[in-house]
Structures are given as C-alpha cells and as structure tokens.
Amino acid sequence: MIPLAIHVRPARAAVVFLCLMLAACSTYSRIPSEASTVKPESERKEAPDFSLKDADGRSVRRSDYKGKVVLLNFWATWCGPCKIEIPWFIEFETKYKDQGFAVLGVSMDEDGWDAVRPFLADLGVNYRTLLGTDMVAQQFGGVEALPTSFVIDRQGKIASTHVGLVSKRDYENDIRTLLNSQ
Amino acid sequence: MISVRCSILSSVLLAGLALAPVLLGQIGQPLVVTPPLKAVAARSGVLTAKIAVQVRNGYHVNSNTPNDEYLIPLILTWESSPLEPRETVYPKPEMQSFSFSTKPVSVYAGAFEIVTRFAVPAKAPLGPAVLAGKLRYQACNDTMCLPPRSLDVRLPVEIRAQQ
C-alpha cells in the first residue's frame, strides 16, 4: 500500500494544482475592470407594461419610455437602503438625460402621496415618481425586497436587475453600457 | 396520578393546537413571536404577559421609537377582550450602525421580550379566553428592507375567581 501511495500522491497533487490554476484563470477572466451586469441582448426579456399615476395624477406607462434607457426603481420612504441610492439617481437623471436616459421611481408606500410627497421634496428628487401597486410588483416578479431596480434597454427589455443596495458604479456601468451600445 | 398527567397533556395539546396556525403563519418570516402557551388570570388582578420575539439572524426591526420620521415602528396592539390592556413595555432599543445610514438606527435584533399588563375586571367571565393581538413591524438587513407586516399574536388565558 505504501509504495502505491507514494506513486499516486504526486499525480493527484498535479491534478489538484492544475484544477486550481484553471479555476483561478477562469475567475480572473470574469472580473473586468469596469464590470457591467447587463445581460446579452439574446437573454433579455420584455419589461412588463403598466399604467401608474404620478404625483400630478397623470397616468404613466412603461411603454411611454420606449427608445430610452430606463432605470426603474422600486422603493419606499421607510426603506433605509433606498435612501442611499436616491441621490445617485438624481445625479444620473441630470447627467444622462440628454443621452436618452430616464429614472422612474415606483414608491411602494401604503400611505400613498401623503407619505411620498414630503419625502421627495426633502431629497430634491428630480425624476418622475409613480405610486406602485401590488399588481405591478407582481408583474415584475414580486419585488419582495426593497430597493429593487430594473435597468431597461431602449427596446423595452430588462437588461439587468438589482435587488438590495448595490454600488453606484454598478448602476452607472449598466447605464453607460446600454447608452453606448444602442 | 394518571388522570393528572392526562389533564396536563391535554392542556398542552390544546394550547399547541390553538397556537399552531399562528406559528405556522410565521414560517419564512424575519420575525417569530412566541406568546406564553397559557396564562392564568385572577378576577380583579393583573395579568403580566411576556411575549418572546426572535428576529432572524442578519435582520433587525425598527424599535417602537425609531429615530427617523419615515421609519415604521414596532407596535403590539390588542383587540378588545374581557381583559383590559393597561400598559405595554418594550425593551430598550439598540443603536446600531448600518452601511445605509449616516447615523445609528434605533432597532431591535436577536431575541427580546415585549410585556403587556392586563387588568382583569372583577366580573370577567370565568373560564378560558383567548387574547388576540397584532405585532406590526418592518424588517431590514444591511442592504435591503422587507415590507411592513402584521403578525397575529394569540394568548390563551384561563380566568379564575378572585384569590
């Protein structure tokens, strides 16, 4: 048994080493310096259409934004992580508006505009905000946790989904990728 | 001896059956409530009910006195019953720091207790009763929040004559 073990161990070690090297190379190749979470076009699905009211009572449809890159953000006033992202979205709206980009906020507050209006004013939100419904949340897969955001391409297809607080750079990379690729 | 054991066993089983729907409804929730299996209250006395709460690891809930006007507080409310809720005492909140907040947030995490004291009227009907309440809370972890929820709290009580 002992001589066999001596012969087998170097071979096993070589295989393990090779596997580790391959895994390391594979992982490294998947970390670009400016990573975007945007899916390839062939894998994107049509974003559900909806009709929701904005703060002025006007009906807004998702399909009204066809031809634009849209960041659709589900949020609520009671959601701390959402509050971190909102200033980024205000900045994106200003920075990329002229390139065919728009942010659409969908508030899931049960108390409606009474809760949402003062919050939007406090944070100086410059993009359109709509009052969400459970039905629209269901259309987008349930939206059980907030924030949940969908980055939608100019064809109205979901290019990336972010659940929970992610980095500002992740969003910006997605937006730039979509603005530049179409 | 055997009849006493059977009586205890049947009481525990009945209490378990009464609580089963409530406990089953909490599966998958970030917060679980466990009221006492059964409480005994005497007419003209005070019943102190300790409600054990367990928040799932990694999550927190806002305290009953959140330090931000937009946050939803944890509140335990009781429906009308033969017993009169007089006072609900919440534990002292923890001030925790999170990556999503520039200032510490007033929260509860892990295991804690909420205590409600009920006054038992002199003419409260004798025998078994169930106190029904709701615990409203809103939970988050470090990166996301779940919608506000209300959990049913059911406390079986045996009301006895004044001691």
Coordinates of C-alpha atoms in Angstrom, one line a residue:
Chain A
M1 CA 0.0 0.0 0.0
I2 CA 2.7 2.4 0.9
P3 CA 4.7 2.3 -2.4
L4 CA 1.3 2.8 -4.3
A5 CA 0.5 5.8 -2.2
I6 CA 3.9 7.3 -3.0
H7 CA 3.3 6.9 -6.7
V8 CA -0.3 8.2 -6.6
R9 CA 0.2 11.3 -4.5
P10 CA 2.3 13.4 -6.9
A11 CA -0.2 12.6 -9.7
R12 CA -3.1 13.7 -7.5
A13 CA -1.2 16.8 -6.4
A14 CA -0.6 17.7 -10.1
V15 CA -4.3 17.3 -10.9
V16 CA -5.4 19.4 -8.0
F17 CA -2.8 22.1 -8.9
L18 CA -4.0 22.1 -12.5
C19 CA -7.6 22.4 -11.4
L20 CA -6.8 25.3 -9.0
M21 CA -4.9 27.1 -11.8
L22 CA -7.8 26.7 -14.2
A23 CA -10.3 27.9 -11.6
A24 CA -8.1 30.9 -10.9
C25 CA -7.7 31.8 -14.6
S26 CA -11.4 31.4 -15.2
T27 CA -12.3 33.7 -12.2
Y28 CA -9.8 36.3 -13.2
S29 CA -11.0 36.4 -16.7
R30 CA -14.5 37.1 -15.4
I31 CA -13.5 40.3 -13.5
P32 CA -13.2 43.2 -16.0
S33 CA -12.1 46.5 -14.6
E34 CA -15.4 48.2 -15.4
A35 CA -17.8 45.2 -14.8
S36 CA -21.4 45.7 -16.1
T37 CA -24.2 43.4 -15.0
V38 CA -26.0 43.9 -18.3
K39 CA -27.3 40.7 -19.9
P40 CA -26.5 39.8 -23.5
E41 CA -29.3 41.1 -25.8
S42 CA -30.4 37.5 -26.6
E43 CA -31.1 36.8 -22.9
R44 CA -33.2 39.9 -22.2
K45 CA -36.9 39.7 -21.7
E46 CA -39.6 42.3 -22.4
A47 CA -40.3 44.5 -19.4
P48 CA -43.9 44.3 -18.3
D49 CA -46.0 47.3 -19.3
F50 CA -48.0 49.1 -16.7
S51 CA -50.0 52.2 -16.1
L52 CA -49.4 54.1 -12.8
K53 CA -50.2 57.6 -11.6
D54 CA -47.5 60.2 -11.0
A55 CA -47.7 63.0 -8.3
D56 CA -49.9 65.1 -10.6
G57 CA -52.4 62.3 -11.2
R58 CA -51.2 61.7 -14.7
S59 CA -51.1 58.1 -16.0
V60 CA -47.7 57.0 -17.0
R61 CA -46.9 53.8 -18.9
R62 CA -43.6 52.0 -19.1
S63 CA -44.1 51.8 -22.8
D64 CA -44.1 55.7 -23.0
Y65 CA -40.3 55.4 -22.5
K66 CA -39.6 53.1 -25.4
G67 CA -36.4 54.3 -27.1
K68 CA -34.9 55.4 -23.8
V69 CA -32.7 53.6 -21.3
V70 CA -34.8 53.5 -18.1
L71 CA -33.8 52.8 -14.5
L72 CA -37.0 51.6 -12.9
N73 CA -36.5 51.7 -9.1
F74 CA -39.0 50.2 -6.6
W75 CA -38.5 51.9 -3.3
A76 CA -40.3 53.2 -0.2
T77 CA -39.9 56.0 2.3
W78 CA -39.4 53.5 5.2
C79 CA -36.5 51.8 3.3
G80 CA -33.1 53.0 4.6
P81 CA -31.0 51.4 1.8
C82 CA -33.3 53.1 -0.8
K83 CA -32.5 56.5 0.7
I84 CA -28.8 55.9 -0.1
E85 CA -29.5 55.3 -3.8
I86 CA -31.9 58.2 -4.5
P87 CA -29.1 60.9 -4.6
W88 CA -27.3 58.7 -7.2
F89 CA -30.4 58.5 -9.3
I90 CA -30.9 62.3 -9.1
E91 CA -27.3 62.6 -10.4
F92 CA -27.9 60.1 -13.2
E93 CA -31.0 61.8 -14.3
T94 CA -29.1 65.1 -14.7
K95 CA -26.0 63.6 -16.2
Y96 CA -27.6 61.2 -18.8
K97 CA -31.0 62.8 -19.5
D98 CA -29.8 64.3 -22.8
Q99 CA -28.5 60.9 -24.0
G100 CA -31.9 59.3 -23.8
F101 CA -32.0 58.1 -20.2
A102 CA -34.6 58.4 -17.5
V103 CA -35.2 57.3 -14.0
L104 CA -38.6 56.1 -13.0
G105 CA -39.2 55.7 -9.3
V106 CA -42.1 53.5 -8.1
S107 CA -43.0 54.0 -4.5
M108 CA -44.5 51.1 -2.6
D109 CA -45.7 53.2 0.3
E110 CA -49.1 52.1 1.6
D111 CA -49.8 55.6 2.8
G112 CA -49.6 57.0 -0.7
W113 CA -48.7 60.5 -1.7
D114 CA -49.2 61.9 1.8
A115 CA -46.1 60.0 2.8
V116 CA -44.2 60.2 -0.5
R117 CA -44.6 63.9 -1.5
P118 CA -42.8 65.4 1.5
F119 CA -40.0 62.7 1.2
L120 CA -39.4 63.6 -2.5
A121 CA -39.3 67.3 -1.5
D122 CA -36.8 66.6 1.3
L123 CA -34.5 64.8 -1.0
G124 CA -35.0 67.1 -4.0
V125 CA -35.9 64.3 -6.4
N126 CA -35.8 65.5 -10.0
Y127 CA -37.1 62.4 -11.7
R128 CA -40.6 61.1 -12.2
T129 CA -42.1 59.1 -9.4
L130 CA -45.1 56.9 -9.5
L131 CA -47.2 55.2 -6.9
G132 CA -46.8 51.4 -7.2
T133 CA -49.4 48.7 -6.7
D134 CA -49.1 45.1 -5.7
M135 CA -50.2 44.1 -9.1
V136 CA -47.3 45.9 -10.8
A137 CA -44.9 44.5 -8.3
Q138 CA -46.2 41.0 -9.2
Q139 CA -45.7 41.8 -12.9
F140 CA -42.0 42.4 -12.1
G141 CA -41.6 39.1 -10.2
G142 CA -43.0 40.0 -6.8
V143 CA -40.5 42.7 -5.7
E144 CA -40.4 41.3 -2.2
A145 CA -37.4 43.3 -1.0
L146 CA -36.6 47.0 -1.5
P147 CA -34.8 48.5 -3.2
T148 CA -35.3 46.5 -6.4
S149 CA -34.2 48.1 -9.6
F150 CA -34.5 47.1 -13.3
V151 CA -32.3 48.7 -15.9
I152 CA -34.3 48.6 -19.2
D153 CA -32.8 49.0 -22.6
R154 CA -34.1 51.2 -25.5
Q155 CA -36.1 48.3 -26.8
G156 CA -38.0 48.0 -23.5
K157 CA -36.2 44.8 -22.4
I158 CA -34.8 44.2 -18.9
A159 CA -31.0 44.3 -19.2
S160 CA -30.2 44.0 -15.5
T161 CA -31.9 43.5 -12.1
H162 CA -30.5 44.7 -8.8
V163 CA -32.1 43.5 -5.5
G164 CA -30.9 45.4 -2.5
L165 CA -28.3 48.1 -2.2
V166 CA -25.6 47.8 -4.8
S167 CA -22.8 50.2 -5.6
K168 CA -23.3 53.4 -7.6
R169 CA -20.7 52.2 -10.0
D170 CA -22.7 49.1 -10.8
Y171 CA -25.7 51.2 -11.9
E172 CA -23.6 53.7 -13.8
N173 CA -21.8 50.9 -15.7
D174 CA -25.1 49.4 -16.7
I175 CA -26.5 52.8 -17.9
R176 CA -23.3 53.6 -19.8
T177 CA -23.2 50.2 -21.4
L178 CA -26.8 50.5 -22.6
L179 CA -26.4 54.1 -23.8
N180 CA -23.3 53.3 -25.7
S181 CA -24.4 50.0 -27.2
Q182 CA -27.5 51.2 -29.0
Chain B
M1 CA -51.8 10.3 39.1
I2 CA -52.6 9.1 35.6
S3 CA -55.6 11.4 35.3
V4 CA -53.5 14.4 36.4
R5 CA -50.9 13.6 33.7
C6 CA -53.6 13.2 31.1
S7 CA -55.1 16.6 32.1
I8 CA -51.7 18.3 31.8
L9 CA -51.0 16.6 28.5
S10 CA -54.4 17.5 27.1
S11 CA -54.0 21.2 28.2
V12 CA -50.6 21.4 26.5
L13 CA -52.0 19.8 23.3
L14 CA -55.0 22.2 23.3
A15 CA -52.7 25.2 23.7
G16 CA -50.5 23.8 21.0
L17 CA -53.4 23.4 18.6
A18 CA -54.5 27.0 19.4
L19 CA -51.1 28.3 18.6
A20 CA -50.3 26.1 15.6
P21 CA -51.9 28.3 12.9
V22 CA -50.2 31.4 14.4
L23 CA -46.8 29.7 14.5
L24 CA -47.2 28.1 11.0
G25 CA -48.1 31.5 9.6
Q26 CA -44.7 32.8 10.8
I27 CA -42.6 30.3 8.8
G28 CA -40.3 32.2 6.5
Q29 CA -40.9 35.5 8.3
P30 CA -37.9 37.5 9.5
L31 CA -39.5 37.7 12.9
V32 CA -41.2 35.0 15.1
V33 CA -43.4 35.7 18.1
T34 CA -43.9 33.2 20.9
P35 CA -46.5 34.1 23.5
P36 CA -46.8 32.0 26.7
L37 CA -48.5 28.7 26.0
K38 CA -51.2 29.5 28.5
A39 CA -51.7 32.2 31.2
V40 CA -53.8 32.2 34.3
A41 CA -55.6 35.4 35.3
A42 CA -57.5 36.1 38.5
R43 CA -60.5 38.4 38.7
S44 CA -59.6 41.9 39.9
G45 CA -56.0 41.1 39.4
V46 CA -53.3 41.9 36.9
L47 CA -52.0 39.6 34.2
T48 CA -48.5 40.2 33.0
A49 CA -48.0 38.6 29.6
K50 CA -44.4 38.3 28.3
I51 CA -44.3 37.9 24.5
A52 CA -41.0 36.5 23.3
V53 CA -39.8 37.8 19.9
Q54 CA -37.0 36.4 17.8
V55 CA -35.6 38.3 14.8
R56 CA -33.9 36.2 12.2
N57 CA -30.1 36.4 12.2
G58 CA -28.8 39.2 9.9
Y59 CA -32.1 41.1 10.2
H60 CA -33.3 43.9 12.5
V61 CA -36.6 45.6 13.0
N62 CA -37.2 49.2 13.9
S63 CA -37.7 49.8 17.6
N64 CA -41.0 51.2 18.9
T65 CA -39.4 54.6 18.9
P66 CA -37.4 54.9 15.6
N67 CA -35.2 57.9 15.3
D68 CA -36.3 58.8 11.8
E69 CA -39.8 60.1 11.0
Y70 CA -40.1 57.9 7.9
L71 CA -39.3 54.6 9.7
I72 CA -42.1 52.3 10.8
P73 CA -42.1 51.5 14.5
L74 CA -42.7 48.1 16.0
I75 CA -46.1 48.1 17.8
L76 CA -48.0 45.5 19.6
T77 CA -51.8 46.1 19.8
W78 CA -54.5 44.0 21.4
E79 CA -58.1 43.6 20.3
S80 CA -60.9 44.1 22.8
S81 CA -61.3 41.2 25.2
P82 CA -62.6 40.5 28.7
L83 CA -59.1 41.7 29.9
E84 CA -58.1 45.4 29.5
P85 CA -54.6 46.1 28.3
R86 CA -53.2 48.8 30.6
E87 CA -49.5 49.1 29.6
T88 CA -47.2 47.6 27.0
V89 CA -43.5 47.8 27.8
Y90 CA -40.9 47.5 25.0
P91 CA -37.3 46.7 25.6
K92 CA -34.6 49.4 25.4
P93 CA -33.6 49.7 21.7
E94 CA -30.1 49.2 20.4
M95 CA -28.4 52.0 18.4
Q96 CA -26.8 50.1 15.5
S97 CA -24.8 51.4 12.6
F98 CA -25.5 50.3 9.1
S99 CA -23.9 50.9 5.8
F100 CA -27.1 52.5 4.6
S101 CA -27.4 55.1 7.3
T102 CA -25.2 58.0 8.2
K103 CA -26.4 57.9 11.8
P104 CA -27.0 54.9 14.2
V105 CA -30.5 53.5 13.9
S106 CA -32.8 52.6 16.8
V107 CA -33.5 48.9 16.4
Y108 CA -34.2 45.5 17.9
A109 CA -32.3 42.4 16.8
G110 CA -32.0 38.8 18.1
A111 CA -34.2 37.8 21.0
F112 CA -36.2 40.2 23.1
E113 CA -39.5 40.4 25.1
I114 CA -42.5 42.7 25.0
V115 CA -44.5 42.8 28.2
T116 CA -48.2 43.8 28.3
R117 CA -50.0 44.2 31.6
F118 CA -53.8 43.5 31.5
A119 CA -56.3 44.4 34.2
V120 CA -58.7 41.6 34.9
P121 CA -62.2 43.1 35.7
A122 CA -64.0 41.8 38.8
K123 CA -66.8 40.5 36.6
A124 CA -64.7 39.0 33.8
P125 CA -66.3 35.8 32.6
L126 CA -64.7 32.8 34.2
G127 CA -63.0 30.1 32.1
P128 CA -60.9 30.0 29.0
A129 CA -60.5 33.0 26.8
V130 CA -58.1 34.0 24.0
L131 CA -56.4 37.4 23.9
A132 CA -55.8 38.3 20.3
G133 CA -53.2 40.9 19.2
K134 CA -51.1 42.1 16.3
L135 CA -47.5 42.8 16.2
R136 CA -46.7 45.3 13.3
Y137 CA -43.1 45.5 12.3
Q138 CA -40.8 46.3 9.5
A139 CA -37.6 44.4 9.0
C140 CA -34.4 45.1 7.1
N141 CA -30.9 43.7 6.8
D142 CA -27.8 45.7 5.9
T143 CA -28.7 46.0 2.2
M144 CA -32.5 45.6 1.8
C145 CA -35.8 46.0 3.5
L146 CA -39.0 43.9 3.6
P147 CA -42.4 45.4 3.5
P148 CA -44.2 46.2 6.8
R149 CA -46.0 43.2 8.2
S150 CA -48.5 42.4 10.9
L151 CA -48.3 39.1 12.8
D152 CA -51.1 37.6 14.8
V153 CA -50.4 37.1 18.5
R154 CA -52.8 34.7 20.4
L155 CA -52.6 34.3 24.1
P156 CA -54.8 31.6 25.7
V157 CA -55.9 32.6 29.2
E158 CA -57.7 30.9 32.0
I159 CA -59.8 33.4 34.0
R160 CA -60.3 32.2 37.6
A161 CA -62.2 33.6 40.6
Q162 CA -60.5 36.2 42.8
Q163 CA -57.9 34.5 45.0

